Amino acid sequence: MTELVDSKAETQERDASGVRRGVPRWAITLASVGVLTLLWEWFGRDINPVFGSYPSAIAAAFWDLIQSGKLQAATLESLQPFAVGYALAILLGVPLGLVIGRYRVVQAALGIYVTAGYAMPLVALVPLLVLWLGLGFAVKAAVVFLMSVFPICINTWLGVAAVPKSLIEVGKSFVAPNTVILRRIILPATLPYIMAGIRLAVGRAVVAMVIAEFFTTISGLGAIIINSANNFDTATMFVPIVVLMIMAIGLNGLIGVIERKVAPWQAEIAGRDRE
Amino acid sequence: MGEVSLIDVSKRFVLQVGNETQTVQALSRVSFTVRDSEIVSLIGPSGCGKTTALRIAMGLELASSGRVTVDGREVKGCGHDRGMVFQHAELLPWLTAIENVMFGLEMKGMRGAELRSTAERYLDLVGLGASKNRRPHQLSGGMQQRVGIARALAIDPKVLLMDEPFGALDAQTRETMQEELLQIHGRTGKTILFVTHDLDEAVLIADRIVIMREGRIQEILHVPLPRPRGDLGVARGTREFAETRYHVWKALHAAPGTSSVH
């Protein structure tokens, strides 16, 4: 009986010392965002509204844009080339990274373009792309694709290079053909890297989308940014920027959920315990 | 039948050390045969070439010269006639225990209901029927290696090649695994080539011991322990065990260049 009491006391003690760890992560994030918003509000109000803005003004502008339906329409318009370009980047970048990582010849032949392409100053090339693809949907999807395909491809390639030789030897020792080794050993072993590349590409794809909307037909969320900036309506200009950042965060979270679905063993192996 | 022979096998590695290239003679004209249903352990200090010899027998590495034959037929590269058990099990971490066993079977071309039932039978054989749906990281080291053994046995190879399979396990688990391996051997009669650096293990498991040093065979000796060996704890207490162990120990500690073949 005394033993029982003792062990209970011990558990409580551990709980007490573990309070800091017990605070859920979302609460910490929320508190961080809250403090930053308050600070911004506090100092932002003192600045000339042409040179800066502050959360409550941005919220008011947000509400106006929602009520007029402009924000929804612009978001929808932006999302379409974004989705197409980003999806194409995944569909092409992953297989390309796999074969570059796996086959010496392909690496020697194509690796150099991928490395160079990652550093390509895409903004400078947009006028050329306009000449090729016009000013419409295609060129916007192409810009998003070109910005996001390289990080996905490079990460996949690095992932393949990091696959333990011993796992490939398992395939070899059971006489697995090369295609089976690629599909059933290298691809799943590389999945965490692929997902990391897909995540990295989100940010670049969002930037690419806005660049495309600035430099081709002015449209979508990019158009709201440009037009309100031209009218010195800084608060309204911030609305699409905030929307885009929130979208990127949401997409990142979604990819995280998908990752745990397609590669559950990874989270289990790595463990979620962190200081 | 299941007989594997290394015939006059040599292996040279070329190493790039700084600016110079060094040639390492990993194996020099190694020849030995593991006969049908026999267990041969390959022992020697690290770097003596025992793992290289096993990997060449499996076909994971090519010999610089010499041949490997299975039942008299020369083999090049890996084949379903040989099953490999790796040092650290090397299970595919995204597959469950049974899926890992099924992987090997699928590569052999097995499909359908037979696939799952065969895999289950071999997991039962190694005593893991109840844990078949666990992923590797949910299994202990010993259990992982059991799956590794089941995966290699399931394809029904003529020869089982084992690369220090119990080297990473704790002493107690290792002893259990040794006994279980002998039981499995009793039931299946597989020919086994077993690389180890553990003196006791080499003697307890094998019918013959191949002692290697610096890429050469130093000595091949017969283990006079009867089969089945049953309780290995009892076998350890026998005079034959002690004498053989002492003999191998002396051979491993002898000055280089004093080789003899029994």
Short mmCIF file of N, CA and C in Angstrom, two decimals, chain A residues 166 169, chain B residues 42 49-55 58 60-61 83-90 145 149 160-168 192-197 201:
data_model
loop_
_atom_site.label_atom_id
_atom_site.label_comp_id
_atom_site.label_asym_id
_atom_site.label_seq_id
_atom_site.Cartn_x
_atom_site.Cartn_y
_atom_site.Cartn_z
N SER A 166 23.88 -0.91 -47.79
CA SER A 166 23.47 -2.23 -47.32
C SER A 166 22.03 -2.56 -47.72
N GLU A 169 22.04 -3.66 -51.18
CA GLU A 169 22.59 -5.03 -51.27
C GLU A 169 21.54 -6.08 -50.90
N LEU B 42 33.65 -19.43 -40.44
CA LEU B 42 34.81 -18.76 -40.98
C LEU B 42 35.24 -17.77 -39.92
N GLY B 49 39.77 -10.97 -44.11
CA GLY B 49 39.15 -11.31 -45.40
C GLY B 49 37.97 -12.25 -45.30
N LYS B 50 37.53 -12.57 -44.06
CA LYS B 50 36.44 -13.55 -43.95
C LYS B 50 35.13 -13.02 -44.51
N THR B 51 34.81 -11.76 -44.23
CA THR B 51 33.58 -11.20 -44.77
C THR B 51 33.68 -11.04 -46.29
N THR B 52 34.86 -10.66 -46.77
CA THR B 52 35.05 -10.55 -48.22
C THR B 52 34.80 -11.90 -48.89
N ALA B 53 35.31 -12.96 -48.28
CA ALA B 53 35.11 -14.29 -48.84
C ALA B 53 33.63 -14.62 -48.91
N LEU B 54 32.89 -14.27 -47.85
CA LEU B 54 31.45 -14.56 -47.83
C LEU B 54 30.73 -13.74 -48.90
N ARG B 55 31.11 -12.47 -49.00
CA ARG B 55 30.44 -11.60 -49.98
C ARG B 55 30.72 -12.06 -51.41
N MET B 58 28.49 -14.93 -52.02
CA MET B 58 27.12 -14.48 -52.30
C MET B 58 27.01 -13.86 -53.68
N LEU B 60 27.96 -10.58 -54.04
CA LEU B 60 27.88 -9.14 -53.83
C LEU B 60 29.19 -8.46 -54.22
N GLU B 61 30.27 -9.26 -54.27
CA GLU B 61 31.53 -8.75 -54.78
C GLU B 61 32.10 -9.75 -55.74
N GLY B 83 21.16 -17.76 -49.92
CA GLY B 83 20.41 -16.80 -49.12
C GLY B 83 21.35 -16.11 -48.15
N MET B 84 21.23 -14.77 -48.10
CA MET B 84 22.19 -14.01 -47.29
C MET B 84 21.52 -13.50 -46.02
N VAL B 85 22.20 -13.69 -44.89
CA VAL B 85 21.77 -13.09 -43.63
C VAL B 85 22.82 -12.04 -43.27
N PHE B 86 22.39 -10.79 -43.16
CA PHE B 86 23.33 -9.68 -42.99
C PHE B 86 23.66 -9.46 -41.52
N GLN B 87 24.76 -8.76 -41.30
CA GLN B 87 25.23 -8.53 -39.94
C GLN B 87 24.20 -7.81 -39.08
N HIS B 88 23.59 -6.77 -39.64
CA HIS B 88 22.60 -6.02 -38.85
C HIS B 88 21.19 -6.25 -39.38
N ALA B 89 20.91 -7.46 -39.78
CA ALA B 89 19.60 -7.87 -40.28
C ALA B 89 19.23 -7.16 -41.58
N GLU B 90 19.43 -5.84 -41.62
CA GLU B 90 19.12 -5.06 -42.82
C GLU B 90 17.71 -5.33 -43.32
N GLN B 145 16.89 -10.03 -36.31
CA GLN B 145 17.76 -10.98 -36.98
C GLN B 145 16.99 -12.28 -37.29
N ILE B 149 16.75 -14.05 -40.86
CA ILE B 149 16.97 -15.48 -41.14
C ILE B 149 15.77 -16.06 -41.88
N LEU B 160 22.95 -21.21 -47.04
CA LEU B 160 22.68 -20.02 -46.25
C LEU B 160 24.03 -19.37 -45.92
N LEU B 161 24.18 -18.10 -46.28
CA LEU B 161 25.42 -17.39 -46.00
C LEU B 161 25.15 -16.37 -44.90
N MET B 162 25.89 -16.47 -43.81
CA MET B 162 25.59 -15.61 -42.67
C MET B 162 26.82 -14.79 -42.28
N ASP B 163 26.65 -13.46 -42.26
CA ASP B 163 27.77 -12.56 -42.01
C ASP B 163 27.71 -12.01 -40.58
N GLU B 164 28.40 -12.64 -39.67
CA GLU B 164 28.38 -12.24 -38.25
C GLU B 164 26.97 -11.90 -37.79
N PRO B 165 26.02 -12.81 -37.98
CA PRO B 165 24.62 -12.44 -37.77
C PRO B 165 24.28 -12.14 -36.31
N PHE B 166 25.06 -12.69 -35.38
CA PHE B 166 24.73 -12.48 -33.96
C PHE B 166 25.73 -11.54 -33.28
N GLY B 167 26.63 -10.97 -34.08
CA GLY B 167 27.69 -10.15 -33.53
C GLY B 167 27.20 -8.92 -32.80
N ALA B 168 26.03 -8.38 -33.23
CA ALA B 168 25.55 -7.14 -32.63
C ALA B 168 24.58 -7.39 -31.48
N ILE B 192 25.34 -24.27 -44.39
CA ILE B 192 25.52 -22.92 -43.84
C ILE B 192 26.99 -22.53 -43.80
N LEU B 193 27.28 -21.37 -44.36
CA LEU B 193 28.60 -20.77 -44.18
C LEU B 193 28.42 -19.56 -43.27
N PHE B 194 29.15 -19.57 -42.16
CA PHE B 194 28.87 -18.67 -41.05
C PHE B 194 30.13 -17.90 -40.67
N VAL B 195 30.11 -16.61 -40.94
CA VAL B 195 31.27 -15.78 -40.57
C VAL B 195 31.10 -15.28 -39.15
N THR B 196 32.15 -15.40 -38.35
CA THR B 196 32.07 -14.91 -36.98
C THR B 196 33.45 -14.50 -36.50
N HIS B 197 33.50 -13.65 -35.50
CA HIS B 197 34.79 -13.39 -34.87
C HIS B 197 34.77 -13.92 -33.43
N GLU B 201 31.37 -19.20 -30.44
CA GLU B 201 30.33 -19.39 -31.44
C GLU B 201 30.82 -20.26 -32.58
#
